[in-house]
Amino acid sequence: MTREEHARKYPEVWKRFTPRETLVRYAWFIGIIFVAAWSLKRLEIPWFYFLDAHEQAADLVTRMVPPYWEFFADITGPLIETIHIATLGTAITVFVALPIAFISARNTTPNAATWLIGRFILVTSRSVNTVVWGLIFVAIFGPGPMAGIWSIAARSIGFVGKLIAESIEEIDRGTTEAIEATGASRLQVLLIGVIPQVLPVIYGTIVYRWDINIRESTVLGFVGAGGIGIMLYSSINQFAWHEVSVMLIAVFGIVLISELVSATVRKRIT
Amino acid sequence: MLSITDLVKVYPSGEQALGGVNLQIDQPQVVAVIGSSGAGKSTLIRCINRLVEPTSGRVTLNETDVTALSRRALRRARRRMGMIFQEYNLVERLTVMENVLSGRLGYVSFWQAYRRKYPPQDISRAFELLKRVGLDGYHNTRADALSGGQRQRVGIARALMQQPDLLLVDEPTASLDPKTARQIMRLLCELAHEQGTPAVVNIHDVNLAQGFADRIVGLAGGVIAFDGAADELTPAVLSDIYGEEDWSKTIQNPVADRSGGKDRGTLERESAAG
Amino acid sequence: MSAGVWRPPKLIVNPWARYGLLFLVVVYLVCSLTPGLLPMVSLNIDWTRAGQGLPRAADMFARMFPPDFSRWELLYKGVRESVQMALAASVFGMLLSIPLGLIAARNLVPLPVYLVGRALLGISRTFHEVIIAIFFVKIFGFGPLAGVLTLVVASMSFIGKMLAEDIENMPPGQLEAIKATGASFPKMLLYAVQPQMLPRYLGVSIYRLDANIRHSTVVGIVGAGGVGQVLAASFSRYDYDFSLAILLTIVALVFVGEFFSNWVREKLR
């Protein structure tokens, strides 16, 4: 069969996309590039800063090395405080997030109004960053770990509550129906039918959030809410970079350890 | 054509998969490799195109020593070896046509591949192959929307798209139901003969091997325990390959079953349905 | 267990371990919350000051209401800057996450490259955005540039980690099949990895856009631009009614961002 005969029999042209699809694809590309360009332009970023950025960075590194190891003794207290803030904040979360999760799940909420309230609390809690919560609680409790603990709790309630509410909505209807059929009260249904089913999720979520909170509590000090962040902030402002490097190593250490602990615990629970 | 000499593969775990395999294929024929799981069938064909790096020995395809090639030359050699897999291994989110055309990846530039701009003769050949394997009109269907049998047909078309000097086929029917398995095996053997391409087919099913292959090689414990024509297979030979068992019921009457290869008409109808 | 008595099974079977754990929790609470009980370990909480918290909070809330939107121009500028930071950071983070994700996938690259990729991911994920932001502020000065770079680093490592994990979970057969056609490494990425990864990658990227909007409010607090900087300033000046206006705007912004990201991800599915 010659080439021509062959072509007559089978098409030689095949396009992955129709012209319309191609157009839409290119429109997306151009749109994204446009958005990025617009954002950068309106931000009026002084690009000349980039010219000596590598020198600045190199300078920073040389100032940070060698770390001032003796400083480690001074930061042990703040490090422990950091862990306390995360742990106690998470502990408060447990008690507050559970009831909110129950009223935020469609299948356990008493009525539409409570559901709306629950959802509103969850959204507000999650929208405001831990550090922003820190600003608010420092204004309330004054600087110190107390503000930090409440900031951690305020942010975690939304996170933990949302995940637990979602898992409550996914539980097996049959079990709760069977318990309702025995004539049990709403609270009994909750205790016997719902909680046992979501217990692993509750534990898992809380441990997971604790590990995130360790990370978060390292920076709460920047707004005065306790922990290692206070010293880190002041060392950075005093350009004491050899102290900063010690603290960064310490932060790296505790975050890594907490991640390990949390992963191990979660593996054993579920 | 293909010549394998003293091929040995020892995995890093210390497990010896192949213990000195010698195999010659001098004419375009379908060679079925049978043997129990772990006998080294998969390792053998993956050593031929070096998806698994052999420990020692030589593989020569049309005077090219595949085992001595550099990475770049190996890619060049792989273009000439079509491979078909048990799990089809199509890229699921791509269309049938893209999957078939991926057989030409070795021949087009990166930019051409990215824009899906293949030469016209590749496109028309792909359409021809799709018709031949019974998937006329499926070219814009996504691969994950196909049935198992259909996927394997795409897999066959992809391998043939390479215009290979050798087909390497790894358990083409193990994930298919018995009827589809027979159809696929028949299609495969017909196409290999039509294109004059030798094929090495790993296969579990002794019946299918006997029914469709020209030659059977039995692997046991990483060495060749049998090499001969399909009708030379006897219960004693199967005992050598697989171990003691009553094999008399497994051996087919070769004359009765060979007719399976002849009914082209039914194939076309079946493949359209499958 | 004696007959006729049934108790629900406990999470921790061993009673010693169970009550021991409870005891430890109590000890922990007492030790950590009593100031000066143990040096270093006990929290330095000023309980009298904390006791004033409730009236102070009441006072603060009184001053917050009604929220003051009169300086909406300042607020709008901050919000716009935050959104622009988030958008720019998402696009660049998306681009940079691709090489990072590829070198951190064990089934694509040799071990040394993989370790480098994983180390980069690990370091950038360990440090909180605010710590990274403060470094960029030191290098590039106050302003949105530091904020954008912080969010780029955070997005890059977040998307990159997802990408690497997805690639590692790919069925190996598809890679093998494309390799067997004689395709080079870039073409294998193009034909086997890209089509399989694209939907998830876009989904995670859109999620990250939404997360970036949330995080863009916080990097401002250390001076890296955006609405966070306006918020921090209002707090330091005790302009609580303006602070509430800003907070409400942030909540609305995050809500819209989340809605948008859910909508897009639904469409991608």
PDB file of C-alpha atoms in Angstrom, chain A residues 7-255:
ATOM      1  CA  ALA A   7      -3.947   7.913   3.960  1.00  0.00           C
ATOM      2  CA  ARG A   8      -7.177   7.504   2.115  1.00  0.00           C
ATOM      3  CA  LYS A   9      -8.018   4.537   4.250  1.00  0.00           C
ATOM      4  CA  TYR A  10      -6.923   5.879   7.644  1.00  0.00           C
ATOM      5  CA  PRO A  11      -6.897   9.502   8.768  1.00  0.00           C
ATOM      6  CA  GLU A  12      -3.500  11.159   9.106  1.00  0.00           C
ATOM      7  CA  VAL A  13      -4.682  13.905  11.363  1.00  0.00           C
ATOM      8  CA  TRP A  14      -5.612  13.509  14.971  1.00  0.00           C
ATOM      9  CA  LYS A  15      -5.916  16.260  17.516  1.00  0.00           C
ATOM     10  CA  ARG A  16      -6.053  15.685  21.238  1.00  0.00           C
ATOM     11  CA  PHE A  17      -8.237  18.713  21.814  1.00  0.00           C
ATOM     12  CA  THR A  18     -10.933  20.367  19.781  1.00  0.00           C
ATOM     13  CA  PRO A  19     -10.154  23.980  18.799  1.00  0.00           C
ATOM     14  CA  ARG A  20     -12.510  25.140  21.517  1.00  0.00           C
ATOM     15  CA  GLU A  21     -10.761  23.079  24.184  1.00  0.00           C
ATOM     16  CA  THR A  22      -7.407  24.381  22.995  1.00  0.00           C
ATOM     17  CA  LEU A  23      -8.694  27.923  23.242  1.00  0.00           C
ATOM     18  CA  VAL A  24      -9.974  27.356  26.777  1.00  0.00           C
ATOM     19  CA  ARG A  25      -6.646  25.835  27.789  1.00  0.00           C
ATOM     20  CA  TYR A  26      -4.684  28.779  26.456  1.00  0.00           C
ATOM     21  CA  ALA A  27      -7.139  31.172  28.078  1.00  0.00           C
ATOM     22  CA  TRP A  28      -6.417  29.530  31.443  1.00  0.00           C
ATOM     23  CA  PHE A  29      -2.663  29.782  30.912  1.00  0.00           C
ATOM     24  CA  ILE A  30      -2.853  33.436  29.949  1.00  0.00           C
ATOM     25  CA  GLY A  31      -5.230  34.115  32.819  1.00  0.00           C
ATOM     26  CA  ILE A  32      -2.849  32.623  35.381  1.00  0.00           C
ATOM     27  CA  ILE A  33       0.147  34.495  33.977  1.00  0.00           C
ATOM     28  CA  PHE A  34      -1.887  37.675  33.969  1.00  0.00           C
ATOM     29  CA  VAL A  35      -2.962  37.201  37.587  1.00  0.00           C
ATOM     30  CA  ALA A  36       0.596  36.548  38.720  1.00  0.00           C
ATOM     31  CA  ALA A  37       1.904  39.560  36.820  1.00  0.00           C
ATOM     32  CA  TRP A  38      -0.875  41.802  38.122  1.00  0.00           C
ATOM     33  CA  SER A  39      -0.224  40.691  41.698  1.00  0.00           C
ATOM     34  CA  LEU A  40       3.493  41.308  41.474  1.00  0.00           C
ATOM     35  CA  LYS A  41       3.069  44.666  39.780  1.00  0.00           C
ATOM     36  CA  ARG A  42       0.558  46.023  42.233  1.00  0.00           C
ATOM     37  CA  LEU A  43       2.690  44.894  45.141  1.00  0.00           C
ATOM     38  CA  GLU A  44       5.399  47.245  43.863  1.00  0.00           C
ATOM     39  CA  ILE A  45       8.140  44.906  44.886  1.00  0.00           C
ATOM     40  CA  PRO A  46      11.531  46.611  44.871  1.00  0.00           C
ATOM     41  CA  TRP A  47      13.306  44.155  42.638  1.00  0.00           C
ATOM     42  CA  PHE A  48      16.709  45.722  43.199  1.00  0.00           C
ATOM     43  CA  TYR A  49      16.605  44.138  46.640  1.00  0.00           C
ATOM     44  CA  PHE A  50      17.288  40.888  44.849  1.00  0.00           C
ATOM     45  CA  LEU A  51      20.576  42.222  43.527  1.00  0.00           C
ATOM     46  CA  ASP A  52      22.375  41.877  46.844  1.00  0.00           C
ATOM     47  CA  ALA A  53      20.067  39.280  48.370  1.00  0.00           C
ATOM     48  CA  HIS A  54      22.608  36.497  47.973  1.00  0.00           C
ATOM     49  CA  GLU A  55      25.223  38.606  49.734  1.00  0.00           C
ATOM     50  CA  GLN A  56      22.790  39.397  52.520  1.00  0.00           C
ATOM     51  CA  ALA A  57      21.948  35.725  52.882  1.00  0.00           C
ATOM     52  CA  ALA A  58      25.605  34.709  52.838  1.00  0.00           C
ATOM     53  CA  ASP A  59      26.336  37.392  55.402  1.00  0.00           C
ATOM     54  CA  LEU A  60      23.533  36.047  57.576  1.00  0.00           C
ATOM     55  CA  VAL A  61      24.912  32.515  57.372  1.00  0.00           C
ATOM     56  CA  THR A  62      28.419  33.600  58.335  1.00  0.00           C
ATOM     57  CA  ARG A  63      26.995  35.472  61.306  1.00  0.00           C
ATOM     58  CA  MET A  64      24.964  32.465  62.402  1.00  0.00           C
ATOM     59  CA  VAL A  65      27.887  30.052  62.302  1.00  0.00           C
ATOM     60  CA  PRO A  66      29.211  28.911  64.701  1.00  0.00           C
ATOM     61  CA  PRO A  67      26.173  28.705  66.953  1.00  0.00           C
ATOM     62  CA  TYR A  68      26.702  30.012  70.484  1.00  0.00           C
ATOM     63  CA  TRP A  69      26.111  26.668  72.158  1.00  0.00           C
ATOM     64  CA  GLU A  70      26.320  27.948  75.746  1.00  0.00           C
ATOM     65  CA  PHE A  71      23.118  29.813  75.013  1.00  0.00           C
ATOM     66  CA  PHE A  72      21.301  26.514  75.126  1.00  0.00           C
ATOM     67  CA  ALA A  73      21.174  26.674  78.924  1.00  0.00           C
ATOM     68  CA  ASP A  74      19.283  29.981  78.733  1.00  0.00           C
ATOM     69  CA  ILE A  75      16.619  28.704  76.374  1.00  0.00           C
ATOM     70  CA  THR A  76      15.733  25.452  78.151  1.00  0.00           C
ATOM     71  CA  GLY A  77      13.071  27.234  80.235  1.00  0.00           C
ATOM     72  CA  PRO A  78      11.411  28.951  77.250  1.00  0.00           C
ATOM     73  CA  LEU A  79      11.525  25.670  75.305  1.00  0.00           C
ATOM     74  CA  ILE A  80       9.665  23.850  78.076  1.00  0.00           C
ATOM     75  CA  GLU A  81       7.229  26.762  78.200  1.00  0.00           C
ATOM     76  CA  THR A  82       6.648  26.375  74.458  1.00  0.00           C
ATOM     77  CA  ILE A  83       5.730  22.726  74.923  1.00  0.00           C
ATOM     78  CA  HIS A  84       3.482  23.588  77.877  1.00  0.00           C
ATOM     79  CA  ILE A  85       1.612  26.201  75.845  1.00  0.00           C
ATOM     80  CA  ALA A  86       0.944  23.714  73.066  1.00  0.00           C
ATOM     81  CA  THR A  87      -0.073  20.917  75.462  1.00  0.00           C
ATOM     82  CA  LEU A  88      -2.312  22.948  77.754  1.00  0.00           C
ATOM     83  CA  GLY A  89      -3.879  24.767  74.812  1.00  0.00           C
ATOM     84  CA  THR A  90      -4.678  21.428  73.217  1.00  0.00           C
ATOM     85  CA  ALA A  91      -6.111  20.180  76.538  1.00  0.00           C
ATOM     86  CA  ILE A  92      -8.578  23.097  76.652  1.00  0.00           C
ATOM     87  CA  THR A  93      -9.449  22.406  73.008  1.00  0.00           C
ATOM     88  CA  VAL A  94     -10.586  18.885  73.886  1.00  0.00           C
ATOM     89  CA  PHE A  95     -13.269  20.118  76.262  1.00  0.00           C
ATOM     90  CA  VAL A  96     -14.534  22.968  74.104  1.00  0.00           C
ATOM     91  CA  ALA A  97     -14.308  21.362  70.679  1.00  0.00           C
ATOM     92  CA  LEU A  98     -16.311  18.233  71.519  1.00  0.00           C
ATOM     93  CA  PRO A  99     -19.677  19.876  72.318  1.00  0.00           C
ATOM     94  CA  ILE A 100     -19.235  22.283  69.417  1.00  0.00           C
ATOM     95  CA  ALA A 101     -18.530  19.372  67.091  1.00  0.00           C
ATOM     96  CA  PHE A 102     -21.757  17.680  68.186  1.00  0.00           C
ATOM     97  CA  ILE A 103     -23.892  20.732  67.521  1.00  0.00           C
ATOM     98  CA  SER A 104     -22.085  21.319  64.218  1.00  0.00           C
ATOM     99  CA  ALA A 105     -22.797  17.879  62.797  1.00  0.00           C
ATOM    100  CA  ARG A 106     -26.085  17.715  60.894  1.00  0.00           C
ATOM    101  CA  ASN A 107     -27.109  14.389  62.375  1.00  0.00           C
ATOM    102  CA  THR A 108     -26.501  15.243  66.048  1.00  0.00           C
ATOM    103  CA  THR A 109     -27.352  18.936  66.259  1.00  0.00           C
ATOM    104  CA  PRO A 110     -30.593  19.708  68.186  1.00  0.00           C
ATOM    105  CA  ASN A 111     -31.928  22.242  65.708  1.00  0.00           C
ATOM    106  CA  ALA A 112     -31.013  24.534  62.817  1.00  0.00           C
ATOM    107  CA  ALA A 113     -30.104  27.436  65.095  1.00  0.00           C
ATOM    108  CA  THR A 114     -27.576  25.424  67.114  1.00  0.00           C
ATOM    109  CA  TRP A 115     -26.111  24.067  63.892  1.00  0.00           C
ATOM    110  CA  LEU A 116     -25.607  27.595  62.589  1.00  0.00           C
ATOM    111  CA  ILE A 117     -24.019  28.730  65.838  1.00  0.00           C
ATOM    112  CA  GLY A 118     -21.693  25.729  65.837  1.00  0.00           C
ATOM    113  CA  ARG A 119     -20.638  26.325  62.254  1.00  0.00           C
ATOM    114  CA  PHE A 120     -20.104  30.021  62.917  1.00  0.00           C
ATOM    115  CA  ILE A 121     -17.811  29.283  65.861  1.00  0.00           C
ATOM    116  CA  LEU A 122     -15.834  26.770  63.818  1.00  0.00           C
ATOM    117  CA  VAL A 123     -15.395  29.128  60.857  1.00  0.00           C
ATOM    118  CA  THR A 124     -14.406  32.084  63.022  1.00  0.00           C
ATOM    119  CA  SER A 125     -11.947  30.019  65.004  1.00  0.00           C
ATOM    120  CA  ARG A 126     -10.272  28.706  61.870  1.00  0.00           C
ATOM    121  CA  SER A 127     -10.212  31.976  59.938  1.00  0.00           C
ATOM    122  CA  VAL A 128      -8.186  33.786  62.555  1.00  0.00           C
ATOM    123  CA  ASN A 129      -4.591  32.649  62.699  1.00  0.00           C
ATOM    124  CA  THR A 130      -3.034  31.528  65.990  1.00  0.00           C
ATOM    125  CA  VAL A 131      -0.752  34.551  66.029  1.00  0.00           C
ATOM    126  CA  VAL A 132      -3.679  36.903  65.458  1.00  0.00           C
ATOM    127  CA  TRP A 133      -5.491  35.190  68.320  1.00  0.00           C
ATOM    128  CA  GLY A 134      -2.259  35.853  70.214  1.00  0.00           C
ATOM    129  CA  LEU A 135      -2.661  39.602  69.679  1.00  0.00           C
ATOM    130  CA  ILE A 136      -6.184  39.463  71.105  1.00  0.00           C
ATOM    131  CA  PHE A 137      -5.323  37.340  74.140  1.00  0.00           C
ATOM    132  CA  VAL A 138      -2.237  39.362  74.972  1.00  0.00           C
ATOM    133  CA  ALA A 139      -4.542  42.367  75.141  1.00  0.00           C
ATOM    134  CA  ILE A 140      -6.820  40.414  77.495  1.00  0.00           C
ATOM    135  CA  PHE A 141      -4.429  38.507  79.767  1.00  0.00           C
ATOM    136  CA  GLY A 142      -1.315  40.578  79.343  1.00  0.00           C
ATOM    137  CA  PRO A 143       1.916  39.149  77.896  1.00  0.00           C
ATOM    138  CA  GLY A 144       2.895  35.653  78.970  1.00  0.00           C
ATOM    139  CA  PRO A 145       2.074  31.979  78.516  1.00  0.00           C
ATOM    140  CA  MET A 146      -1.570  32.391  79.608  1.00  0.00           C
ATOM    141  CA  ALA A 147      -2.322  34.358  76.443  1.00  0.00           C
ATOM    142  CA  GLY A 148      -0.433  31.747  74.420  1.00  0.00           C
ATOM    143  CA  ILE A 149      -2.427  28.849  75.856  1.00  0.00           C
ATOM    144  CA  TRP A 150      -5.729  30.504  75.006  1.00  0.00           C
ATOM    145  CA  SER A 151      -4.563  31.483  71.523  1.00  0.00           C
ATOM    146  CA  ILE A 152      -3.631  27.891  70.806  1.00  0.00           C
ATOM    147  CA  ALA A 153      -6.988  26.723  72.135  1.00  0.00           C
ATOM    148  CA  ALA A 154      -8.941  29.356  70.193  1.00  0.00           C
ATOM    149  CA  ARG A 155      -7.407  28.348  66.886  1.00  0.00           C
ATOM    150  CA  SER A 156      -7.479  24.589  67.527  1.00  0.00           C
ATOM    151  CA  ILE A 157     -11.173  24.472  68.389  1.00  0.00           C
ATOM    152  CA  GLY A 158     -12.081  25.167  64.770  1.00  0.00           C
ATOM    153  CA  PHE A 159      -9.630  22.633  63.413  1.00  0.00           C
ATOM    154  CA  VAL A 160     -10.444  19.794  65.789  1.00  0.00           C
ATOM    155  CA  GLY A 161     -14.167  20.593  65.845  1.00  0.00           C
ATOM    156  CA  LYS A 162     -14.490  20.599  62.082  1.00  0.00           C
ATOM    157  CA  LEU A 163     -12.752  17.252  61.635  1.00  0.00           C
ATOM    158  CA  ILE A 164     -14.736  15.602  64.418  1.00  0.00           C
ATOM    159  CA  ALA A 165     -18.022  17.047  63.100  1.00  0.00           C
ATOM    160  CA  GLU A 166     -17.218  15.649  59.669  1.00  0.00           C
ATOM    161  CA  SER A 167     -16.528  12.206  61.070  1.00  0.00           C
ATOM    162  CA  ILE A 168     -19.770  12.323  63.088  1.00  0.00           C
ATOM    163  CA  GLU A 169     -21.649  13.077  59.888  1.00  0.00           C
ATOM    164  CA  GLU A 170     -20.090  10.010  58.315  1.00  0.00           C
ATOM    165  CA  ILE A 171     -20.976   7.512  61.062  1.00  0.00           C
ATOM    166  CA  ASP A 172     -23.153   4.506  60.448  1.00  0.00           C
ATOM    167  CA  ARG A 173     -26.812   5.596  60.700  1.00  0.00           C
ATOM    168  CA  GLY A 174     -27.919   2.059  61.487  1.00  0.00           C
ATOM    169  CA  THR A 175     -26.212   1.950  64.877  1.00  0.00           C
ATOM    170  CA  THR A 176     -27.704   5.189  66.138  1.00  0.00           C
ATOM    171  CA  GLU A 177     -31.132   4.210  64.804  1.00  0.00           C
ATOM    172  CA  ALA A 178     -30.955   0.909  66.660  1.00  0.00           C
ATOM    173  CA  ILE A 179     -30.163   2.721  69.905  1.00  0.00           C
ATOM    174  CA  GLU A 180     -32.894   5.308  69.314  1.00  0.00           C
ATOM    175  CA  ALA A 181     -35.282   2.400  68.748  1.00  0.00           C
ATOM    176  CA  THR A 182     -34.623   1.156  72.295  1.00  0.00           C
ATOM    177  CA  GLY A 183     -36.085   4.409  73.553  1.00  0.00           C
ATOM    178  CA  ALA A 184     -32.814   5.981  74.596  1.00  0.00           C
ATOM    179  CA  SER A 185     -32.582   9.714  75.223  1.00  0.00           C
ATOM    180  CA  ARG A 186     -30.595  12.037  72.976  1.00  0.00           C
ATOM    181  CA  LEU A 187     -27.679  12.107  75.414  1.00  0.00           C
ATOM    182  CA  GLN A 188     -27.657   8.325  75.665  1.00  0.00           C
ATOM    183  CA  VAL A 189     -27.629   8.002  71.898  1.00  0.00           C
ATOM    184  CA  LEU A 190     -24.672  10.361  71.847  1.00  0.00           C
ATOM    185  CA  LEU A 191     -22.799   8.465  74.557  1.00  0.00           C
ATOM    186  CA  ILE A 192     -23.473   4.936  73.334  1.00  0.00           C
ATOM    187  CA  GLY A 193     -24.106   5.293  69.616  1.00  0.00           C
ATOM    188  CA  VAL A 194     -21.960   8.198  68.486  1.00  0.00           C
ATOM    189  CA  ILE A 195     -18.928   8.649  70.702  1.00  0.00           C
ATOM    190  CA  PRO A 196     -17.567   5.087  70.465  1.00  0.00           C
ATOM    191  CA  GLN A 197     -17.718   5.326  66.679  1.00  0.00           C
ATOM    192  CA  VAL A 198     -15.794   8.576  66.461  1.00  0.00           C
ATOM    193  CA  LEU A 199     -13.428   7.988  69.378  1.00  0.00           C
ATOM    194  CA  PRO A 200     -10.436   6.994  67.241  1.00  0.00           C
ATOM    195  CA  VAL A 201     -10.930  10.116  65.123  1.00  0.00           C
ATOM    196  CA  ILE A 202     -11.125  12.280  68.231  1.00  0.00           C
ATOM    197  CA  TYR A 203      -7.874  10.910  69.641  1.00  0.00           C
ATOM    198  CA  GLY A 204      -6.147  11.022  66.280  1.00  0.00           C
ATOM    199  CA  THR A 205      -7.198  14.592  65.534  1.00  0.00           C
ATOM    200  CA  ILE A 206      -6.167  15.851  68.945  1.00  0.00           C
ATOM    201  CA  VAL A 207      -2.730  14.289  68.800  1.00  0.00           C
ATOM    202  CA  TYR A 208      -2.285  15.600  65.282  1.00  0.00           C
ATOM    203  CA  ARG A 209      -3.293  19.096  66.344  1.00  0.00           C
ATOM    204  CA  TRP A 210      -0.945  18.933  69.331  1.00  0.00           C
ATOM    205  CA  ASP A 211       1.928  18.367  66.964  1.00  0.00           C
ATOM    206  CA  ILE A 212       0.856  21.353  64.817  1.00  0.00           C
ATOM    207  CA  ASN A 213       0.468  23.420  67.983  1.00  0.00           C
ATOM    208  CA  ILE A 214       4.081  22.811  68.991  1.00  0.00           C
ATOM    209  CA  ARG A 215       5.055  24.440  65.718  1.00  0.00           C
ATOM    210  CA  GLU A 216       2.615  27.287  66.242  1.00  0.00           C
ATOM    211  CA  SER A 217       3.657  27.967  69.820  1.00  0.00           C
ATOM    212  CA  THR A 218       7.256  28.551  68.715  1.00  0.00           C
ATOM    213  CA  VAL A 219       6.191  31.867  67.167  1.00  0.00           C
ATOM    214  CA  LEU A 220       3.577  33.042  69.669  1.00  0.00           C
ATOM    215  CA  GLY A 221       6.298  34.933  71.494  1.00  0.00           C
ATOM    216  CA  PHE A 222       6.586  37.324  68.557  1.00  0.00           C
ATOM    217  CA  VAL A 223       3.400  38.991  69.791  1.00  0.00           C
ATOM    218  CA  GLY A 224       4.303  38.468  73.454  1.00  0.00           C
ATOM    219  CA  ALA A 225       2.284  35.328  74.092  1.00  0.00           C
ATOM    220  CA  GLY A 226       5.071  33.319  75.708  1.00  0.00           C
ATOM    221  CA  GLY A 227       7.413  30.551  74.657  1.00  0.00           C
ATOM    222  CA  ILE A 228      10.728  30.519  72.834  1.00  0.00           C
ATOM    223  CA  GLY A 229       9.418  33.114  70.360  1.00  0.00           C
ATOM    224  CA  ILE A 230      10.020  35.981  72.794  1.00  0.00           C
ATOM    225  CA  MET A 231      13.751  35.292  72.995  1.00  0.00           C
ATOM    226  CA  LEU A 232      13.958  34.483  69.302  1.00  0.00           C
ATOM    227  CA  TYR A 233      12.358  37.798  68.443  1.00  0.00           C
ATOM    228  CA  SER A 234      14.592  39.815  70.723  1.00  0.00           C
ATOM    229  CA  SER A 235      17.742  38.024  69.535  1.00  0.00           C
ATOM    230  CA  ILE A 236      16.794  38.710  65.928  1.00  0.00           C
ATOM    231  CA  ASN A 237      16.121  42.349  66.688  1.00  0.00           C
ATOM    232  CA  GLN A 238      19.483  42.627  68.444  1.00  0.00           C
ATOM    233  CA  PHE A 239      21.150  40.910  65.451  1.00  0.00           C
ATOM    234  CA  ALA A 240      22.477  38.236  67.815  1.00  0.00           C
ATOM    235  CA  TRP A 241      22.557  35.707  64.994  1.00  0.00           C
ATOM    236  CA  HIS A 242      24.728  33.134  66.760  1.00  0.00           C
ATOM    237  CA  GLU A 243      22.009  32.915  69.418  1.00  0.00           C
ATOM    238  CA  VAL A 244      19.337  32.732  66.742  1.00  0.00           C
ATOM    239  CA  SER A 245      20.964  29.705  65.159  1.00  0.00           C
ATOM    240  CA  VAL A 246      20.961  27.855  68.497  1.00  0.00           C
ATOM    241  CA  MET A 247      17.263  28.570  68.918  1.00  0.00           C
ATOM    242  CA  LEU A 248      16.462  27.512  65.364  1.00  0.00           C
ATOM    243  CA  ILE A 249      18.235  24.218  65.934  1.00  0.00           C
ATOM    244  CA  ALA A 250      16.297  23.753  69.180  1.00  0.00           C
ATOM    245  CA  VAL A 251      12.989  24.561  67.456  1.00  0.00           C
ATOM    246  CA  PHE A 252      13.847  22.150  64.663  1.00  0.00           C
ATOM    247  CA  GLY A 253      14.534  19.508  67.323  1.00  0.00           C
ATOM    248  CA  ILE A 254      11.293  19.836  69.276  1.00  0.00           C
ATOM    249  CA  VAL A 255       9.152  20.086  66.150  1.00  0.00           C
TER     250      VAL A 255
END
